[in-house]
Amino acid sequence: MTRILLLGGTGDALRLARGLGSSHVYSLAGLGRVPGDLQCQVRVGGFGGAQGLAEYIMAEHIDLLVDATHPYAAQISSNAARAAEQAGIPCWALRRPAWQAGEGDNWHEVNDWAELIGALGDFQRPFFTLGREPLAHLHEIPEHQHWTVRCLDAQASTDRAEIIGDRGPFELEAERQLFERLNCDVLVSKNSGGDSTEPKLQVARERGLPVLLLRRPLLPAVSREFARRDELFSALKTIGVDSSA
């Protein structure tokens, strides 16, 4: 029987984990809530880099490593590919396609935080949906700006910034109401792909707002890549992975 180690932290990974039996392991870095409704084993915390992950794979007799982490978790994906190679097992990756600009979109890509801040200079009410990174820069908010930051962990808002703790999926109508309340003039996002957080892009389009997107990192080559969760799950079934789905 093939035993898999699933590296997760995304909605797609959780849906995959819910279909796995007790012989498999679902790994989380430790951010956010730990699900309590899984049949598979759950491991929380890091491995100590690629070498530590390879040692875990061999000690636990893992046959297949599945990387279903966030598209921007480049270090974890790099460690996964290297660890699988060191341990002599295949590494499969779920890599959902990036969003593509459509008619009416005003999108601009930036490479890093410094470039992003430079591009925000003329705006007054940016809405950040990048995750936790803006929280480390709240003391740097320019005098003419008020920030809204949506991330997993709520914390106290200030006169200069509103912090919203929430996680997707987000409904379109709720996003419309939020944008209306915030009166934001630019949306800041990662190009994460998928449909759970895509409604914000539709609302930005409807309101004629510019969108600043943090460019996706390059990810390592792996044994097999899948663009859709159902394709990956079908492939797992073909190699005998027990599933309740």
mmCIF file of C-alpha atoms in Angstrom:
data_model
loop_
_atom_site.group_PDB
_atom_site.id
_atom_site.type_symbol
_atom_site.label_atom_id
_atom_site.label_comp_id
_atom_site.label_asym_id
_atom_site.label_seq_id
_atom_site.Cartn_x
_atom_site.Cartn_y
_atom_site.Cartn_z
ATOM 1 C CA MET A 1 0.000 0.000 0.000
ATOM 2 C CA THR A 2 1.309 3.442 -0.944
ATOM 3 C CA ARG A 3 1.742 5.770 2.035
ATOM 4 C CA ILE A 4 1.735 9.479 1.281
ATOM 5 C CA LEU A 5 2.848 12.601 3.082
ATOM 6 C CA LEU A 6 0.665 15.537 2.068
ATOM 7 C CA LEU A 7 2.143 18.993 2.618
ATOM 8 C CA GLY A 8 -0.796 21.310 3.094
ATOM 9 C CA GLY A 9 -2.052 24.599 4.425
ATOM 10 C CA THR A 10 -4.415 25.456 1.561
ATOM 11 C CA GLY A 11 -8.117 24.786 1.034
ATOM 12 C CA ASP A 12 -7.306 22.351 -1.767
ATOM 13 C CA ALA A 13 -4.929 20.435 0.496
ATOM 14 C CA LEU A 14 -7.536 20.193 3.250
ATOM 15 C CA ARG A 15 -10.095 18.799 0.821
ATOM 16 C CA LEU A 16 -7.548 16.204 -0.257
ATOM 17 C CA ALA A 17 -6.710 15.378 3.359
ATOM 18 C CA ARG A 18 -10.374 14.777 4.159
ATOM 19 C CA GLY A 19 -10.342 11.930 1.644
ATOM 20 C CA LEU A 20 -7.266 10.180 3.029
ATOM 21 C CA GLY A 21 -7.266 7.152 5.295
ATOM 22 C CA SER A 22 -5.444 6.625 8.573
ATOM 23 C CA SER A 23 -2.176 5.383 7.088
ATOM 24 C CA HIS A 24 -1.375 8.752 5.501
ATOM 25 C CA VAL A 25 0.027 11.956 7.002
ATOM 26 C CA TYR A 26 -1.187 15.527 6.528
ATOM 27 C CA SER A 27 1.492 18.082 7.392
ATOM 28 C CA LEU A 28 0.827 21.691 8.425
ATOM 29 C CA ALA A 29 3.381 24.382 9.127
ATOM 30 C CA GLY A 30 1.428 25.513 12.169
ATOM 31 C CA LEU A 31 -0.280 28.686 10.920
ATOM 32 C CA GLY A 32 -4.041 28.873 11.205
ATOM 33 C CA ARG A 33 -6.467 26.314 12.614
ATOM 34 C CA VAL A 34 -5.673 22.607 12.806
ATOM 35 C CA PRO A 35 -8.591 20.545 11.443
ATOM 36 C CA GLY A 36 -10.118 18.027 13.831
ATOM 37 C CA ASP A 37 -12.257 16.080 11.381
ATOM 38 C CA LEU A 38 -9.626 14.058 9.517
ATOM 39 C CA GLN A 39 -9.105 10.301 9.390
ATOM 40 C CA CYS A 40 -5.474 10.669 8.391
ATOM 41 C CA GLN A 41 -2.656 11.522 10.780
ATOM 42 C CA VAL A 42 -1.899 15.237 11.246
ATOM 43 C CA ARG A 43 1.593 16.571 11.829
ATOM 44 C CA VAL A 44 2.101 20.219 12.812
ATOM 45 C CA GLY A 45 5.429 22.039 12.555
ATOM 46 C CA GLY A 46 8.509 22.191 10.366
ATOM 47 C CA PHE A 47 10.901 19.395 9.480
ATOM 48 C CA GLY A 48 14.210 21.235 9.650
ATOM 49 C CA GLY A 49 14.731 21.933 5.968
ATOM 50 C CA ALA A 50 15.143 19.495 3.099
ATOM 51 C CA GLN A 51 17.467 17.197 5.039
ATOM 52 C CA GLY A 52 15.087 16.947 7.984
ATOM 53 C CA LEU A 53 12.181 16.251 5.661
ATOM 54 C CA ALA A 54 14.148 13.529 3.848
ATOM 55 C CA GLU A 55 14.969 11.895 7.182
ATOM 56 C CA TYR A 56 11.314 11.985 8.195
ATOM 57 C CA ILE A 57 10.264 10.450 4.878
ATOM 58 C CA MET A 58 12.665 7.552 5.325
ATOM 59 C CA ALA A 59 11.916 7.034 9.022
ATOM 60 C CA GLU A 60 8.160 6.985 8.413
ATOM 61 C CA HIS A 61 8.393 4.837 5.266
ATOM 62 C CA ILE A 62 6.665 7.408 3.091
ATOM 63 C CA ASP A 63 6.256 6.258 -0.525
ATOM 64 C CA LEU A 64 5.019 9.485 -2.134
ATOM 65 C CA LEU A 65 5.369 13.151 -1.201
ATOM 66 C CA VAL A 66 2.515 15.405 -2.328
ATOM 67 C CA ASP A 67 3.143 19.163 -2.272
ATOM 68 C CA ALA A 68 -0.188 20.975 -2.053
ATOM 69 C CA THR A 69 1.176 24.101 -0.368
ATOM 70 C CA HIS A 70 0.456 27.685 -1.376
ATOM 71 C CA PRO A 71 1.888 28.823 -4.742
ATOM 72 C CA TYR A 72 3.983 31.396 -2.853
ATOM 73 C CA ALA A 73 5.466 28.859 -0.401
ATOM 74 C CA ALA A 74 8.578 28.620 -2.562
ATOM 75 C CA GLN A 75 10.950 27.524 0.204
ATOM 76 C CA ILE A 76 8.710 24.673 1.289
ATOM 77 C CA SER A 77 8.262 23.521 -2.309
ATOM 78 C CA SER A 78 12.007 23.639 -2.862
ATOM 79 C CA ASN A 79 12.616 21.598 0.288
ATOM 80 C CA ALA A 80 9.973 19.093 -0.790
ATOM 81 C CA ALA A 81 11.536 18.492 -4.203
ATOM 82 C CA ARG A 82 15.023 18.120 -2.731
ATOM 83 C CA ALA A 83 13.868 15.867 0.106
ATOM 84 C CA ALA A 84 11.989 13.535 -2.225
ATOM 85 C CA GLU A 85 15.068 13.227 -4.414
ATOM 86 C CA GLN A 86 17.292 12.494 -1.409
ATOM 87 C CA ALA A 87 14.839 9.904 -0.085
ATOM 88 C CA GLY A 88 14.400 8.312 -3.489
ATOM 89 C CA ILE A 89 10.645 8.769 -3.758
ATOM 90 C CA PRO A 90 8.515 10.729 -6.254
ATOM 91 C CA CYS A 91 7.197 14.202 -5.489
ATOM 92 C CA TRP A 92 3.863 15.261 -6.941
ATOM 93 C CA ALA A 93 2.688 18.868 -6.779
ATOM 94 C CA LEU A 94 -0.704 20.545 -7.021
ATOM 95 C CA ARG A 95 0.005 23.856 -8.738
ATOM 96 C CA ARG A 96 -3.147 25.709 -9.565
ATOM 97 C CA PRO A 97 -2.949 28.076 -12.541
ATOM 98 C CA ALA A 98 -2.446 31.778 -11.920
ATOM 99 C CA TRP A 99 -5.294 34.190 -12.498
ATOM 100 C CA GLN A 100 -5.281 35.894 -15.885
ATOM 101 C CA ALA A 101 -6.322 39.490 -16.474
ATOM 102 C CA GLY A 102 -9.503 39.910 -18.468
ATOM 103 C CA GLU A 103 -11.374 42.725 -20.150
ATOM 104 C CA GLY A 104 -11.708 45.694 -17.828
ATOM 105 C CA ASP A 105 -8.873 44.648 -15.511
ATOM 106 C CA ASN A 106 -6.129 47.084 -14.535
ATOM 107 C CA TRP A 107 -3.453 44.792 -13.131
ATOM 108 C CA HIS A 108 0.214 45.523 -12.418
ATOM 109 C CA GLU A 109 2.779 42.971 -11.211
ATOM 110 C CA VAL A 110 5.517 43.804 -8.704
ATOM 111 C CA ASN A 111 8.493 41.694 -7.671
ATOM 112 C CA ASP A 112 8.785 42.375 -3.944
ATOM 113 C CA TRP A 113 7.652 44.493 -1.001
ATOM 114 C CA ALA A 114 9.919 47.444 -1.835
ATOM 115 C CA GLU A 115 8.574 47.656 -5.383
ATOM 116 C CA LEU A 116 5.040 47.295 -4.070
ATOM 117 C CA ILE A 117 5.400 50.204 -1.642
ATOM 118 C CA GLY A 118 6.776 52.362 -4.435
ATOM 119 C CA ALA A 119 3.775 51.537 -6.619
ATOM 120 C CA LEU A 120 1.373 52.442 -3.787
ATOM 121 C CA GLY A 121 2.678 55.981 -3.392
ATOM 122 C CA ASP A 122 -0.256 57.759 -5.079
ATOM 123 C CA PHE A 123 -3.011 55.784 -3.337
ATOM 124 C CA GLN A 124 -4.766 56.596 -0.068
ATOM 125 C CA ARG A 125 -6.747 53.509 0.979
ATOM 126 C CA PRO A 126 -5.049 50.267 -0.132
ATOM 127 C CA PHE A 127 -6.677 46.941 0.706
ATOM 128 C CA PHE A 128 -4.020 44.275 1.353
ATOM 129 C CA THR A 129 -4.892 40.597 0.824
ATOM 130 C CA LEU A 130 -1.288 39.362 0.883
ATOM 131 C CA GLY A 131 -1.412 37.511 4.164
ATOM 132 C CA ARG A 132 0.609 38.504 7.220
ATOM 133 C CA GLU A 133 3.485 40.451 5.610
ATOM 134 C CA PRO A 134 1.886 43.944 5.861
ATOM 135 C CA LEU A 135 1.552 43.501 9.633
ATOM 136 C CA ALA A 136 5.316 43.905 9.994
ATOM 137 C CA HIS A 137 5.144 47.298 8.264
ATOM 138 C CA LEU A 138 2.272 49.032 10.057
ATOM 139 C CA HIS A 139 4.710 51.512 11.563
ATOM 140 C CA GLU A 140 5.748 52.543 8.048
ATOM 141 C CA ILE A 141 2.329 53.652 6.785
ATOM 142 C CA PRO A 142 2.670 57.013 4.996
ATOM 143 C CA GLU A 143 0.765 59.902 6.523
ATOM 144 C CA HIS A 144 -1.625 60.153 3.587
ATOM 145 C CA GLN A 145 -2.628 56.473 3.688
ATOM 146 C CA HIS A 146 -4.969 54.259 5.682
ATOM 147 C CA TRP A 147 -4.421 50.529 5.255
ATOM 148 C CA THR A 148 -6.834 47.622 5.478
ATOM 149 C CA VAL A 149 -5.135 44.250 5.931
ATOM 150 C CA ARG A 150 -7.026 40.969 5.653
ATOM 151 C CA CYS A 151 -5.166 37.913 6.928
ATOM 152 C CA LEU A 152 -5.840 34.734 8.887
ATOM 153 C CA ASP A 153 -5.043 36.135 12.327
ATOM 154 C CA ALA A 154 -7.076 39.012 13.694
ATOM 155 C CA GLN A 155 -5.397 41.670 15.792
ATOM 156 C CA ALA A 156 -6.304 45.083 17.113
ATOM 157 C CA SER A 157 -6.815 47.792 14.519
ATOM 158 C CA THR A 158 -5.240 51.231 14.836
ATOM 159 C CA ASP A 159 -6.062 54.753 13.674
ATOM 160 C CA ARG A 160 -3.940 54.108 10.595
ATOM 161 C CA ALA A 161 -4.889 50.516 9.799
ATOM 162 C CA GLU A 162 -7.843 48.150 10.045
ATOM 163 C CA ILE A 163 -6.911 44.478 10.494
ATOM 164 C CA ILE A 164 -9.501 41.910 9.393
ATOM 165 C CA GLY A 165 -9.035 38.297 10.487
ATOM 166 C CA ASP A 166 -10.779 36.028 8.002
ATOM 167 C CA ARG A 167 -10.189 33.183 5.566
ATOM 168 C CA GLY A 168 -11.791 32.155 2.289
ATOM 169 C CA PRO A 169 -13.794 31.113 0.503
ATOM 170 C CA PHE A 170 -15.309 34.584 0.163
ATOM 171 C CA GLU A 171 -18.741 35.163 -1.358
ATOM 172 C CA LEU A 172 -19.097 37.728 -4.125
ATOM 173 C CA GLU A 173 -21.852 39.758 -2.495
ATOM 174 C CA ALA A 174 -19.993 39.893 0.808
ATOM 175 C CA GLU A 175 -16.912 41.149 -1.009
ATOM 176 C CA ARG A 176 -18.963 43.848 -2.713
ATOM 177 C CA GLN A 177 -20.249 45.050 0.647
ATOM 178 C CA LEU A 178 -16.752 45.025 2.136
ATOM 179 C CA PHE A 179 -15.250 47.061 -0.709
ATOM 180 C CA GLU A 180 -18.106 49.538 -0.408
ATOM 181 C CA ARG A 181 -17.501 49.952 3.318
ATOM 182 C CA LEU A 182 -13.736 50.265 2.975
ATOM 183 C CA ASN A 183 -13.889 52.708 0.068
ATOM 184 C CA CYS A 184 -10.482 51.370 -0.969
ATOM 185 C CA ASP A 185 -8.771 52.771 -4.048
ATOM 186 C CA VAL A 186 -6.417 49.867 -4.849
ATOM 187 C CA LEU A 187 -6.376 46.118 -4.198
ATOM 188 C CA VAL A 188 -3.086 44.426 -3.281
ATOM 189 C CA SER A 189 -2.935 40.654 -3.729
ATOM 190 C CA LYS A 190 -0.887 37.614 -4.500
ATOM 191 C CA ASN A 191 -1.751 35.839 -7.748
ATOM 192 C CA SER A 192 -2.796 32.732 -5.865
ATOM 193 C CA GLY A 193 -5.179 31.283 -8.432
ATOM 194 C CA GLY A 194 -8.169 29.163 -7.484
ATOM 195 C CA ASP A 195 -11.736 30.262 -6.904
ATOM 196 C CA SER A 196 -11.975 30.685 -3.124
ATOM 197 C CA THR A 197 -10.541 34.224 -3.103
ATOM 198 C CA GLU A 198 -11.184 35.225 -6.718
ATOM 199 C CA PRO A 199 -14.370 37.268 -6.034
ATOM 200 C CA LYS A 200 -12.251 40.206 -4.824
ATOM 201 C CA LEU A 201 -10.853 40.514 -8.346
ATOM 202 C CA GLN A 202 -14.344 40.646 -9.823
ATOM 203 C CA VAL A 203 -15.313 43.393 -7.392
ATOM 204 C CA ALA A 204 -12.171 45.354 -8.244
ATOM 205 C CA ARG A 205 -13.114 45.033 -11.918
ATOM 206 C CA GLU A 206 -16.666 46.194 -11.248
ATOM 207 C CA ARG A 207 -15.442 49.215 -9.319
ATOM 208 C CA GLY A 208 -12.688 50.087 -11.797
ATOM 209 C CA LEU A 209 -9.962 49.646 -9.180
ATOM 210 C CA PRO A 210 -6.325 48.956 -10.039
ATOM 211 C CA VAL A 211 -4.839 45.712 -8.698
ATOM 212 C CA LEU A 212 -1.210 45.286 -7.633
ATOM 213 C CA LEU A 213 -0.142 41.642 -7.791
ATOM 214 C CA LEU A 214 2.957 40.190 -6.185
ATOM 215 C CA ARG A 215 4.664 38.136 -8.878
ATOM 216 C CA ARG A 216 4.656 34.370 -8.410
ATOM 217 C CA PRO A 217 7.951 32.730 -7.424
ATOM 218 C CA LEU A 218 9.568 30.078 -9.594
ATOM 219 C CA LEU A 219 8.972 26.572 -8.252
ATOM 220 C CA PRO A 220 11.175 23.499 -8.707
ATOM 221 C CA ALA A 221 10.532 20.682 -11.142
ATOM 222 C CA VAL A 222 8.852 17.619 -9.634
ATOM 223 C CA SER A 223 7.878 14.134 -10.792
ATOM 224 C CA ARG A 224 4.321 15.137 -11.733
ATOM 225 C CA GLU A 225 2.342 18.386 -11.651
ATOM 226 C CA PHE A 226 -1.431 18.742 -11.450
ATOM 227 C CA ALA A 227 -3.460 21.880 -12.109
ATOM 228 C CA ARG A 228 -6.671 20.601 -10.503
ATOM 229 C CA ARG A 229 -7.402 18.873 -7.220
ATOM 230 C CA ASP A 230 -9.657 16.244 -8.803
ATOM 231 C CA GLU A 231 -6.916 15.286 -11.277
ATOM 232 C CA LEU A 232 -4.479 14.720 -8.429
ATOM 233 C CA PHE A 233 -7.003 12.713 -6.439
ATOM 234 C CA SER A 234 -7.753 10.496 -9.441
ATOM 235 C CA ALA A 235 -4.040 9.853 -9.893
ATOM 236 C CA LEU A 236 -3.705 8.927 -6.216
ATOM 237 C CA LYS A 237 -6.507 6.394 -6.536
ATOM 238 C CA THR A 238 -4.774 4.713 -9.460
ATOM 239 C CA ILE A 239 -1.770 3.906 -7.253
ATOM 240 C CA GLY A 240 -3.849 2.441 -4.450
ATOM 241 C CA VAL A 241 -4.148 5.339 -2.011
ATOM 242 C CA ASP A 242 -7.073 4.486 0.276
ATOM 243 C CA SER A 243 -9.723 7.161 0.309
ATOM 244 C CA SER A 244 -13.142 7.756 1.793
ATOM 245 C CA ALA A 245 -13.983 10.332 -0.892
#
